[in-house]
Coordinates of C-alpha atoms and ligand atoms in Angstrom, one line a residue:
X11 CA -6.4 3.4 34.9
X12 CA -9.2 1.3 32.8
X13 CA -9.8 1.9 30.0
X14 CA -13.3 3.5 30.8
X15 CA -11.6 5.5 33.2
X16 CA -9.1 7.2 30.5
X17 CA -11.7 7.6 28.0
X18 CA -14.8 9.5 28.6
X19 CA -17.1 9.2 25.4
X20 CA -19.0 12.6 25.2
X21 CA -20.9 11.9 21.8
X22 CA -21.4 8.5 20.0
X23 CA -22.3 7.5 16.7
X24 CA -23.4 4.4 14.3
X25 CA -22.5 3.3 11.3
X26 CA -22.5 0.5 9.4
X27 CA -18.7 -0.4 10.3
X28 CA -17.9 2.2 12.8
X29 CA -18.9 3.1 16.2
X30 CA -17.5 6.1 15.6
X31 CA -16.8 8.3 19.3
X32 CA -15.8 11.6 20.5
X33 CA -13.9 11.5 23.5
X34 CA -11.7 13.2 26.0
X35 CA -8.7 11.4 27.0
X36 CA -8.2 11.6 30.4
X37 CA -4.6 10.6 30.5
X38 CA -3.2 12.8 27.4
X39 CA -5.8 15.5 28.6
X40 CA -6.8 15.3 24.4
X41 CA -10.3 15.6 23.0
X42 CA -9.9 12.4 20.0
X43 CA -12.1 10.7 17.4
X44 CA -12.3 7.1 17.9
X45 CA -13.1 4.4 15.0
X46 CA -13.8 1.5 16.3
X47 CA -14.5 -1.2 13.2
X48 CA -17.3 -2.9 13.7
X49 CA -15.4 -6.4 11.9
X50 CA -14.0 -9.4 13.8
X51 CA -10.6 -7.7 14.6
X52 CA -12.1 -4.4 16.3
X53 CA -9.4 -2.2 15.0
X54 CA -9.5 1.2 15.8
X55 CA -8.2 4.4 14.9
X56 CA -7.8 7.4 17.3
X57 CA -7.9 10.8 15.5
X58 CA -6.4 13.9 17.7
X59 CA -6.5 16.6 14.7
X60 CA -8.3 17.7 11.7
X61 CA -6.6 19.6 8.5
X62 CA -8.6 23.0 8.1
X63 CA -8.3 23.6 4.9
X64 CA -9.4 26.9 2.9
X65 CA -11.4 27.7 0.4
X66 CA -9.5 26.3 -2.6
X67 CA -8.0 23.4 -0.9
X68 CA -5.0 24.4 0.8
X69 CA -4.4 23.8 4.2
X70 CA -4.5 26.5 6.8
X71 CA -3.3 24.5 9.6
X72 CA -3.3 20.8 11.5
X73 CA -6.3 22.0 14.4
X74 CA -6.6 19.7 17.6
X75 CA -10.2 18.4 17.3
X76 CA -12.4 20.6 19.5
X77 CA -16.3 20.1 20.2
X78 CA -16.9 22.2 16.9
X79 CA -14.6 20.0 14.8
X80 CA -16.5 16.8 16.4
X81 CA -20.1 18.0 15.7
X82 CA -19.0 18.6 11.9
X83 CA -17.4 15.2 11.8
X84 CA -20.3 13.0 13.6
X85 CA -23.2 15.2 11.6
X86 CA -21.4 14.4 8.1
X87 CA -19.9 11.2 8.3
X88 CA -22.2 9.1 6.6
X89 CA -21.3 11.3 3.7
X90 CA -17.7 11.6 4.1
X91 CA -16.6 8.4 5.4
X92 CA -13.8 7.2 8.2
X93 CA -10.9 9.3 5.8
X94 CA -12.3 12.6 4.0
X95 CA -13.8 13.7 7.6
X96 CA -10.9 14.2 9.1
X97 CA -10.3 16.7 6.3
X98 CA -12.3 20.1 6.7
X99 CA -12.9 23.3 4.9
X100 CA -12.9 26.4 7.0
X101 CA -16.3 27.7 5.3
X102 CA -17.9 24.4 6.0
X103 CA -16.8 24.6 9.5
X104 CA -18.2 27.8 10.4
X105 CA -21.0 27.2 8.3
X106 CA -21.7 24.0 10.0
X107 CA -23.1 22.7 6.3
X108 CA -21.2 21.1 3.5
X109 CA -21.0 22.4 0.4
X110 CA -20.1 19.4 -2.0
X111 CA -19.2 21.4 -5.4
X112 CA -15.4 22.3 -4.5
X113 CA -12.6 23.2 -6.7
X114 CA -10.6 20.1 -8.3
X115 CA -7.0 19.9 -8.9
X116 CA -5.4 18.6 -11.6
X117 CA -2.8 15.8 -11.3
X118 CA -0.2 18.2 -13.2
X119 CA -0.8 21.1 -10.7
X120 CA 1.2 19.4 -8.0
X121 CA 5.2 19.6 -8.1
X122 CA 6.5 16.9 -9.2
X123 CA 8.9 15.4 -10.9
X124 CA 9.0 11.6 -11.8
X125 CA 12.5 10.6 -11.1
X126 CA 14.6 7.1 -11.5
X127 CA 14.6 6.8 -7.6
X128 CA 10.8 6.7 -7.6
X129 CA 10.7 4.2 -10.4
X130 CA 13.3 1.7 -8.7
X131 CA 11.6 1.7 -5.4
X132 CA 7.8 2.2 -6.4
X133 CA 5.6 0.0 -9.1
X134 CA 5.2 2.4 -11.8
X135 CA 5.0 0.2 -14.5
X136 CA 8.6 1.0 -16.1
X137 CA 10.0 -2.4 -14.8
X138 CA 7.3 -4.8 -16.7
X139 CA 9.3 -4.1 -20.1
X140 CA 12.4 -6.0 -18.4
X141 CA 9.8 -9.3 -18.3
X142 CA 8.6 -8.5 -21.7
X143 CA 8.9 -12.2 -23.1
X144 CA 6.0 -13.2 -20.1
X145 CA 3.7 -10.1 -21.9
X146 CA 4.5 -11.5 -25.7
X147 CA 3.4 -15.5 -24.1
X148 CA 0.4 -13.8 -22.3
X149 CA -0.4 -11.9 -26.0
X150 CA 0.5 -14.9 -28.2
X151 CA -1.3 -17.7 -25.6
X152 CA -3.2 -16.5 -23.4
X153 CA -1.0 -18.1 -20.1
X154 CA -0.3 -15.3 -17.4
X155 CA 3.3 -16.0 -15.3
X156 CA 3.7 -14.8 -12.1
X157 CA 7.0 -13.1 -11.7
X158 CA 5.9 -11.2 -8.8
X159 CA 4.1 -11.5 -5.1
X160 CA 3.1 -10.5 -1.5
X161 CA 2.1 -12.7 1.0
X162 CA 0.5 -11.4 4.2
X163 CA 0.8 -14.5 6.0
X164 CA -0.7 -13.4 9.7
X165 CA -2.4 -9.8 10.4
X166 CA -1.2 -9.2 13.5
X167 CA -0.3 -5.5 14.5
X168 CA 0.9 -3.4 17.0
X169 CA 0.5 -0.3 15.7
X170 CA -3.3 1.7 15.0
X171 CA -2.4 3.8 12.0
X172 CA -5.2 6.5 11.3
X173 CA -5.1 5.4 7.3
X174 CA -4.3 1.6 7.9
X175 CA -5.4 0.1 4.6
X176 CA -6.7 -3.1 6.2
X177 CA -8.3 -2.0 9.6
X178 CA -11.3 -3.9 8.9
X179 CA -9.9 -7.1 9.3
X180 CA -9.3 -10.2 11.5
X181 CA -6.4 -10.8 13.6
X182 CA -7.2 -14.0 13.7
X183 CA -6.7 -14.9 10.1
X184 CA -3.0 -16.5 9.9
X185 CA -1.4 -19.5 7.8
X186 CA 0.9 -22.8 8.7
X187 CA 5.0 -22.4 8.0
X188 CA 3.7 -25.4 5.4
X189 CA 1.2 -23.7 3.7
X190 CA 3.5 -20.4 2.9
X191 CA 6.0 -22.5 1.8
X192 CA 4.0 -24.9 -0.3
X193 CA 2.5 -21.9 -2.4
X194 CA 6.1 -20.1 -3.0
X195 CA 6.6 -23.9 -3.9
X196 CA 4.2 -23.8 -6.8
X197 CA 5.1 -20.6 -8.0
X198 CA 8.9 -21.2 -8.2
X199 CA 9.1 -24.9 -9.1
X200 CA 5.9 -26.1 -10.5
X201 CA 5.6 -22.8 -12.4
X202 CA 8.9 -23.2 -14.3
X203 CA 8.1 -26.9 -15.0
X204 CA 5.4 -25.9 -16.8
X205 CA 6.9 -23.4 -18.4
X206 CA 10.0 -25.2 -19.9
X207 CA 7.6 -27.9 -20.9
X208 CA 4.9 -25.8 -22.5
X209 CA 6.0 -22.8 -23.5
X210 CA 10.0 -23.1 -24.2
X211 CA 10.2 -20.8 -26.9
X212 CA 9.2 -18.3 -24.6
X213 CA 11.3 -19.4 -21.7
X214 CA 13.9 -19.5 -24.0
X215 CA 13.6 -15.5 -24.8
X216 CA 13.2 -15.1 -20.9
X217 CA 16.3 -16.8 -19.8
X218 CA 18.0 -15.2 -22.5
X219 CA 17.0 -11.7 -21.6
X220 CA 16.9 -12.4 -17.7
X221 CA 18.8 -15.6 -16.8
X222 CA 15.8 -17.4 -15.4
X223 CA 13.2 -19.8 -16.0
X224 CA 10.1 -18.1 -16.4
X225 CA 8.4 -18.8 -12.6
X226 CA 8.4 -16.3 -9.6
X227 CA 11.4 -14.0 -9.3
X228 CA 10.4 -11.4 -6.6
X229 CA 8.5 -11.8 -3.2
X230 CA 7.2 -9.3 -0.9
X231 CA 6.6 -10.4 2.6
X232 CA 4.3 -7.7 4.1
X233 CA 0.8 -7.7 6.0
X234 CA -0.2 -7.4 9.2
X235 CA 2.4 -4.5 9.6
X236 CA 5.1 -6.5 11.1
X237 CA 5.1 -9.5 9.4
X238 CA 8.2 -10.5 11.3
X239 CA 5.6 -11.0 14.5
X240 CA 4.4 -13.9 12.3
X241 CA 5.6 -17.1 14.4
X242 CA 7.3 -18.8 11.4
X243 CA 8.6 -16.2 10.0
X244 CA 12.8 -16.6 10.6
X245 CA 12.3 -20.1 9.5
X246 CA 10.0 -18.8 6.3
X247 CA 13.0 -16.6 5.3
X248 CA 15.6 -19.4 5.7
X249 CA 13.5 -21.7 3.5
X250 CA 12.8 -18.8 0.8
X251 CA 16.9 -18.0 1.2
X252 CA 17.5 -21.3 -0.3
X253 CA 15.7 -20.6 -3.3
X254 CA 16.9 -17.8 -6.1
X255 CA 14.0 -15.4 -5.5
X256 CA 14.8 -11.0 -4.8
X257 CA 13.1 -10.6 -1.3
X258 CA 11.4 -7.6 0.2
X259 CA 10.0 -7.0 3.3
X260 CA 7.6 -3.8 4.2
X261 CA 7.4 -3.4 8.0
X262 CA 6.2 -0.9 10.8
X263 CA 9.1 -2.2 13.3
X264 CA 11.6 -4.9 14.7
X265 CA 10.8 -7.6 17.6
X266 CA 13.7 -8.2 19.5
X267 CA 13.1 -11.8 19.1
X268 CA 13.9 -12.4 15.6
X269 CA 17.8 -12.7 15.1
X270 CA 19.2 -9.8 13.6
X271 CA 21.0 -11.9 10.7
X272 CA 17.4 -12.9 9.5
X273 CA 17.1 -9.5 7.7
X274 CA 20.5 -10.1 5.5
X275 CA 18.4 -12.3 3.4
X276 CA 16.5 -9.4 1.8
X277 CA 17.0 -7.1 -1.2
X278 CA 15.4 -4.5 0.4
X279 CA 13.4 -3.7 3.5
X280 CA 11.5 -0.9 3.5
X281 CA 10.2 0.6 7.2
X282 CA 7.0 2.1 7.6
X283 CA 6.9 5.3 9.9
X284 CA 3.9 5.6 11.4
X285 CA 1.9 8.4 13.4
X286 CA 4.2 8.5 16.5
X287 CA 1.5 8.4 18.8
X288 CA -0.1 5.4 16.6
X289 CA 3.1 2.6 17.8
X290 CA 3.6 2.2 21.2
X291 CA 6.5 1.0 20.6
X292 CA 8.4 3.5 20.0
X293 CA 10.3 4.8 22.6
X294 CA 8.8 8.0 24.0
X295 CA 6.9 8.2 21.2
X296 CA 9.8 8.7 18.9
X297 CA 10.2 6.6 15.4
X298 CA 13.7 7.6 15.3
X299 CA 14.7 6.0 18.8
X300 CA 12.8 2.6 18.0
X301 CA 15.0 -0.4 18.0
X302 CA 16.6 -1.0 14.3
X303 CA 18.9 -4.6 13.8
X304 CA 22.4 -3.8 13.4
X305 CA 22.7 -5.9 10.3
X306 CA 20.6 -3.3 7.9
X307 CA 22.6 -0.1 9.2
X308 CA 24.6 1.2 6.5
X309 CA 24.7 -2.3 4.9
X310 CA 25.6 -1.7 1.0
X311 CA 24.1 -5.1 0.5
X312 CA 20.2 -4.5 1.4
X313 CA 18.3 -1.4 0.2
X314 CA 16.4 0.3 3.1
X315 CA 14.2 3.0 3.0
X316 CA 11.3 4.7 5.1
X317 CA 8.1 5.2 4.0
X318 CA 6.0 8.0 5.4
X319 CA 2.3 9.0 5.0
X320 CA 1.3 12.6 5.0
X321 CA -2.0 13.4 7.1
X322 CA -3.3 15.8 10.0
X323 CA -0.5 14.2 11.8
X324 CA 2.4 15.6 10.1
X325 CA 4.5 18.4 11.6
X326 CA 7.9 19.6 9.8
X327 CA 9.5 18.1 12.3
X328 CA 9.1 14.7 11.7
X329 CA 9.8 15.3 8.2
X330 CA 13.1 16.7 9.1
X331 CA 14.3 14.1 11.8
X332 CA 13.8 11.1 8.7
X333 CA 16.1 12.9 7.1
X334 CA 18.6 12.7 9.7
X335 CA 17.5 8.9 10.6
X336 CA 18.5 8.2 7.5
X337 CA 22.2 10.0 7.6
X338 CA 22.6 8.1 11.0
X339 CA 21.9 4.4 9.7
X340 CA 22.9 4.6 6.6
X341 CA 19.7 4.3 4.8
X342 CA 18.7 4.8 0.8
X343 CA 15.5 6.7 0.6
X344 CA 12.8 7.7 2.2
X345 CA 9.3 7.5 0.1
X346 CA 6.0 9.9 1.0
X347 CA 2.8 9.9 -0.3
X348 CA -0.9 10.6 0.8
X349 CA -3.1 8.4 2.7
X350 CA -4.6 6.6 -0.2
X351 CA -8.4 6.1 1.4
X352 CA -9.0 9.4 0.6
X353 CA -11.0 10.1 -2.4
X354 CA -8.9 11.2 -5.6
X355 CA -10.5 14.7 -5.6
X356 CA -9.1 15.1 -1.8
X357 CA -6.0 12.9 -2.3
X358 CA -4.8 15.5 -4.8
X359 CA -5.1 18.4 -2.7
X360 CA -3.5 16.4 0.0
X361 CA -0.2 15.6 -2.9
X362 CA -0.1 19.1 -3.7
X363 CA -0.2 19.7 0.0
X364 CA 3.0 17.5 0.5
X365 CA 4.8 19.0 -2.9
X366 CA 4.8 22.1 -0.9
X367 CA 5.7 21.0 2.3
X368 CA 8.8 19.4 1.2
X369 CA 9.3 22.4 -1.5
X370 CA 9.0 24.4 2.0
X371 CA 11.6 22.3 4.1
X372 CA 14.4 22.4 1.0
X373 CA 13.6 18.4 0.0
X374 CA 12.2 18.8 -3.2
X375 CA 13.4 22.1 -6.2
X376 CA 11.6 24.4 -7.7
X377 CA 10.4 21.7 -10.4
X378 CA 9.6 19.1 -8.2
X379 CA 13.5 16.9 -8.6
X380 CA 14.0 15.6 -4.8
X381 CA 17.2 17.4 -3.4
X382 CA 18.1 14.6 -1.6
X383 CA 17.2 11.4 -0.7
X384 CA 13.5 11.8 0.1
X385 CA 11.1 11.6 -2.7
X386 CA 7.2 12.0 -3.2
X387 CA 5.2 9.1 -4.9
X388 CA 2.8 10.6 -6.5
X389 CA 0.3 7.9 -6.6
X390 CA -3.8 8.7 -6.9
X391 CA -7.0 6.8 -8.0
X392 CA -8.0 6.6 -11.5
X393 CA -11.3 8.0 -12.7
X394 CA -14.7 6.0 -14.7
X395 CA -13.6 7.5 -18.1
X396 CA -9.9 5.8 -17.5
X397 CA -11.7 2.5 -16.6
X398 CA -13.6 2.4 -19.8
X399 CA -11.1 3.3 -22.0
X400 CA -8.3 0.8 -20.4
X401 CA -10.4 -2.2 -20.0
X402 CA -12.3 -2.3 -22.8
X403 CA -11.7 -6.3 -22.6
X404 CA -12.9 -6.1 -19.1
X405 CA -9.6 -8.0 -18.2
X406 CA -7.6 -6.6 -15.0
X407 CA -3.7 -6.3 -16.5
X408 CA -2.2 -6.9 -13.2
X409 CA -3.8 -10.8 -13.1
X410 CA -1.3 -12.2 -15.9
X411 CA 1.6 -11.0 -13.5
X412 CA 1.5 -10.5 -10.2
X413 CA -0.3 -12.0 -7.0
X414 CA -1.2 -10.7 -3.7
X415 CA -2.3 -13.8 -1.1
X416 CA -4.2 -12.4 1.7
X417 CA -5.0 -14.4 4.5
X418 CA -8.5 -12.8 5.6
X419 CA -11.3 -15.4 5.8
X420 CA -8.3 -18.5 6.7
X421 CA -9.6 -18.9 10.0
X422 CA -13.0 -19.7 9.5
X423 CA -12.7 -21.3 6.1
X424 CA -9.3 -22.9 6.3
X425 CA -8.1 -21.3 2.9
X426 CA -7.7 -17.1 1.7
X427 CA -7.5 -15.8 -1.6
X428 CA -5.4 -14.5 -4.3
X429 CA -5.9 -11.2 -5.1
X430 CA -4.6 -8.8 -8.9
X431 CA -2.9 -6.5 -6.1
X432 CA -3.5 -4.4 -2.8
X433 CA -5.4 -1.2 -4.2
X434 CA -8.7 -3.1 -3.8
X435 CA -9.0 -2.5 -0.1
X436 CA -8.4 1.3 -0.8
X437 CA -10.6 2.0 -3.7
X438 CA -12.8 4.6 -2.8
X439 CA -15.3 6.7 -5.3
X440 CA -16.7 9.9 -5.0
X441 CA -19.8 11.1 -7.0
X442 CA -20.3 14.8 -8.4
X443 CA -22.1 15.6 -5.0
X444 CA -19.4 15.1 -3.5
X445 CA -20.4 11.8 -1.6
X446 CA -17.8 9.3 -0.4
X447 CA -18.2 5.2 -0.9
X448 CA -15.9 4.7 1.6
X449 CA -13.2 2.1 0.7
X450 CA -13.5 -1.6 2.2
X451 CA -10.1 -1.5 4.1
X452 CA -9.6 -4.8 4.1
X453 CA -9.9 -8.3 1.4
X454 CA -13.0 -8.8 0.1
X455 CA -12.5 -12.3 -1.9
X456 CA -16.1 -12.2 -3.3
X457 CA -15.6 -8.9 -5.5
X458 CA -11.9 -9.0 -5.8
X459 CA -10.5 -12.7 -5.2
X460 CA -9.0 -14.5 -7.7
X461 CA -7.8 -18.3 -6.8
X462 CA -7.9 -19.6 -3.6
X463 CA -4.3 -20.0 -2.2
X464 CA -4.2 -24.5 -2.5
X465 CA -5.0 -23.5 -6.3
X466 CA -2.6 -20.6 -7.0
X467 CA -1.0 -22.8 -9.9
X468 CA -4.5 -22.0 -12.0
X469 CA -3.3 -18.5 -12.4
X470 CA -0.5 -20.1 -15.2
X471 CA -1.5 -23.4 -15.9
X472 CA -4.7 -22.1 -17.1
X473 CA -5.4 -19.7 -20.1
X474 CA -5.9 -16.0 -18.0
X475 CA -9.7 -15.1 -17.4
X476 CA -11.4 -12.2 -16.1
X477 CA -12.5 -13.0 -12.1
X478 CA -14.6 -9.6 -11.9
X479 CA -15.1 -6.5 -14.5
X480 CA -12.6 -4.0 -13.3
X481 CA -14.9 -1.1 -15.3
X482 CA -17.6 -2.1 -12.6
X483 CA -15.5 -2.3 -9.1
X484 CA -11.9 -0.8 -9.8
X485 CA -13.0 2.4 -10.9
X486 CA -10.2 4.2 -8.8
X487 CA -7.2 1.8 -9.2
X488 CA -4.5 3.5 -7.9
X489 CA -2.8 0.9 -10.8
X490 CA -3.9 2.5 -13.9
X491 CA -0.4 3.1 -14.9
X492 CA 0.8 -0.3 -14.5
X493 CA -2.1 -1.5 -16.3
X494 CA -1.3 0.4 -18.7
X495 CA 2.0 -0.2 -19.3
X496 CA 1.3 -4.4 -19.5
X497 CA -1.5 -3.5 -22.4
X498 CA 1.4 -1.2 -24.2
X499 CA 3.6 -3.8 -24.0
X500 CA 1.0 -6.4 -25.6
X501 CA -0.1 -4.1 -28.3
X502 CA 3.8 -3.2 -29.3
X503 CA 5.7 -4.2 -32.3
X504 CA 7.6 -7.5 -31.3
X505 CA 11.1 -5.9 -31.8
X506 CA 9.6 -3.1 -29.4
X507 CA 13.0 -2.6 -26.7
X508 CA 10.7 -0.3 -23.9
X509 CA 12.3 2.7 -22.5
X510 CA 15.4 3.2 -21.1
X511 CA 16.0 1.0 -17.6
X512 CA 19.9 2.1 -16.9
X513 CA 19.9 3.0 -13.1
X514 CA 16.5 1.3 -12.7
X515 CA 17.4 -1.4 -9.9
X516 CA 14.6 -3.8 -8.6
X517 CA 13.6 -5.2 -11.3
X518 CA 11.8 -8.4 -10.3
X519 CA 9.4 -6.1 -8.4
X520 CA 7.8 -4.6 -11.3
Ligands
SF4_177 S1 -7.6 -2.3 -8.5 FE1 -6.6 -2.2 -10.5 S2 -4.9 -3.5 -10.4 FE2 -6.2 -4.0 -8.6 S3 -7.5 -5.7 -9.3 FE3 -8.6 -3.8 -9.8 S4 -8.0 -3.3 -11.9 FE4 -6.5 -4.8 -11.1

């Protein structure tokens, strides 16, 4: 069947960076939103189900998307953007009109408890006080270190996730095996040059507290979804194995092609679980029955875990048959949270929305402490008033630290930029109306870029300067916290020891 022939668009609309289409799919006999972006890469996201909510924000149900559902989408989605929309309240529905004063939750209203597993596998800030002697050289001199990256080195996927964070992008955009390897080059080597050179008093204090040089000590390799489609990227792990750096890898899946002993070079991998009907790879639509390499089944030297998204999508059966994934291969943790283009206002309903699902299914106590081995992340944007008071230097405190090189714009410009961290493809604002700037889902180096990658080494051989005002375009980091934590650190007495890290594990992804 063509694809005309499957999909028969009943109603169309416009937008700056969506056709946006309501459809019946002739071969799952489905009516399904369509988003198709309007960017180089044409991603697209098919929506089969809306979450009704009721009048204070809880859900009612997961409802197919009917003709009703669709009008109410396509008449409000200039207001409510390519996320929030697929988020209704009943009264709105049968109303047909959206009323955009609604009851707001309160972080502290969700269950939840903030637990030692969630601080070992997520960035909450509590590892930066292991790398304290970088914070007191940052303080006393001004010179960031960068202890920490990700590198998206292609942005090639075969999945189309409803809340991909980077559907706007170009799958084009990909980088040589020698330019990867010359960046982790200046990072690891150059970067502790210059640091036992210029600044050995503080090296000293580093080695002595850590055992290393102060240059890069953990690496992400993510992007693209799989960045093990990435043609280089078994020899990119062989080059970075020879070097003492913690690996991690995020991924949606597995290609047969790369050889199963590749993945014994990483700390930890951590698998992404999408929408089954979103990765047409998996086997009959199942996650659980998708090809996993022997070598990270119950393997007590690599950390894996699952991460899983809560949306429309979710039924308590998927939640249930992760847990069992996990008992088969042997794996640490599974990690949920909320699809993080949604506004804070709705993001929070949608947590306390997950607290109670896994409250519900016996995977999280009455207090919010997981039961087992699956844990919520409660992660949200930040608000204006936070901004302000945080950056009242106007200095992002993510910049001294860590580094995120994206590849989008290295096709036609034969360079990409560094970036503070991922957030700024999902920050989205809402205003008292209730009306959504959507989030940019994908790199945007003019707001947000730092460095171009060839001059990475300018993020610690020069003194650390502001690139953009975070008060002004990072109003909803979903960072605040580690922000935070870096400007504790730098305002603490200099015999100041942190909190407690025993059990913490991870460190050199802070
Ligand atoms: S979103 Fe937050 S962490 Fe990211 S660049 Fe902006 S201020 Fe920094």
């Amino acid at each position: 069947m063509s694809e005309s022939s499957v999909l028969q668009i009943l109603k169309r609309k416009e937008t700056d960076r969506f056709q946006v289409s309501y459809v019946q799919n002739n071969r799952s006999g489905r009516r399904e939103i369509v988003l198709l972006g309007k960017g180089a890469g044409k991603h697209r996201a098919e929506h089969t189900k809306v979450n009704i909510l009721d009048a204070s924000g809880k859900l009612i149900e997961s409802r197919p998307i009917d003709d009703q559902i669709a009008d109410f989408i396509l008449n409000h989605f200039e207001a409510r953007g390519d996320t929030e929309s697929f988020s209704i309240y009943q009264e709105d529905l049968t109303s047909g009109k959206l009323n955009r004063h609604r009851e707001r939750v309160a972080p502290d209203a969700v269950r939840h408890k903030l637990t030692t597993e969630e601080k070992t596998f997520t960035a909450t800030g509590a590892k930066l006080w292991y790398h304290k002697p970088v914070f007191d050289k940052f303080r006393d001199t001004g010179f960031g270190s960068i202890i920490r990256a990700t590198l998206t080195n292609h942005q090639v996927c075969s999945s189309r996730c409803q809340f991909c964070s980077t559907i706007s992008r170009n799958k084009k955009d990909s980088v040589t095996l020698d330019e990867a390897i010359a960046f982790i080059d200046t990072l690891y080597h150059e970067q502790a040059r210059i640091n036992r050179e210029r600044f050995p008093e503080y090296n000293e204090a580093y080695r002595k507290a850590t055992g290393s040089d102060i240059r890069l000590r953990g690496l992400i390799l993510s992007g693209g979804g799989q960045p093990n489609l990435w043609p280089h990227f078994a020899e990119f792990v062989e080059y970075l194995a020879t070097l003492d750096i913690d690996l991690g890898l995020i991924t949606n899946g597995f290609p047969p092609k790369i050889s199963e002993s590749t993945y014994k070079h990483f700390k930890w991998i951590r698998i992404s679980v999408t929408p089954e009907d979103a990765s047409p790879f998996y086997p009959g639509g199942r996650f659980d029955k998708q090809y996993l390499p022997e070598t990270i089944k119950h393997n007590p030297d690599i950390t894996v875990g699952y991460s899983y998204v809560f949306g429309p999508w979710t039924t308590d059966d998927i939640i249930q048959r992760i847990a069992t994934s996990m008992d088969e291969n042997g794996f640490n943790y599974c990690r949920t949270l909320t699809d993080c283009n949604l506004s804070r206002e709705m993001q929070l309903l949608a947590h306390r929305e997950l607290a109670e699902r896994l409250h519900r299914l016996g995977f999280v106590d009455k207090a919010g402490n997981p039961t087992g081995r699956i844990f919520h992340q409660l992660k949200y944007h930040g608000t204006v008033a936070e901004a302000e008071e945080l950056w009242d230097k106007g200095q992002c405190y993510l910049q001294p630290y860590n580094v995120f090189w994206d590849t989008t714009g290295h096709e036609e410009n034969g360079h990409s930029y560094c970036y503070a961290c991922d957030s700024v493809t999902v920050l989205v604002d809402s205003d008292e109306d209730g009306t959504v700037s959507t989030s940019e889902r994908k790199f945007n180096s003019s707001k947000w870029g730092t460095v171009k990658n060839t001059d990475v080494h300018r993020l610690f051989s020069e003194p650390v300067q502001p690139f953009f005002d975070p008060r002004k375009i990072c109003t909803s980091c979903l960072f605040m916290r580690n922000n935070r934590t870096v400007k504790e650190i730098l305002t603490a007495p200099p015999d100041a020891v942190g909190p407690d890290l025993t059990g913490i594990d991870h460190v050199n992804f802070p």
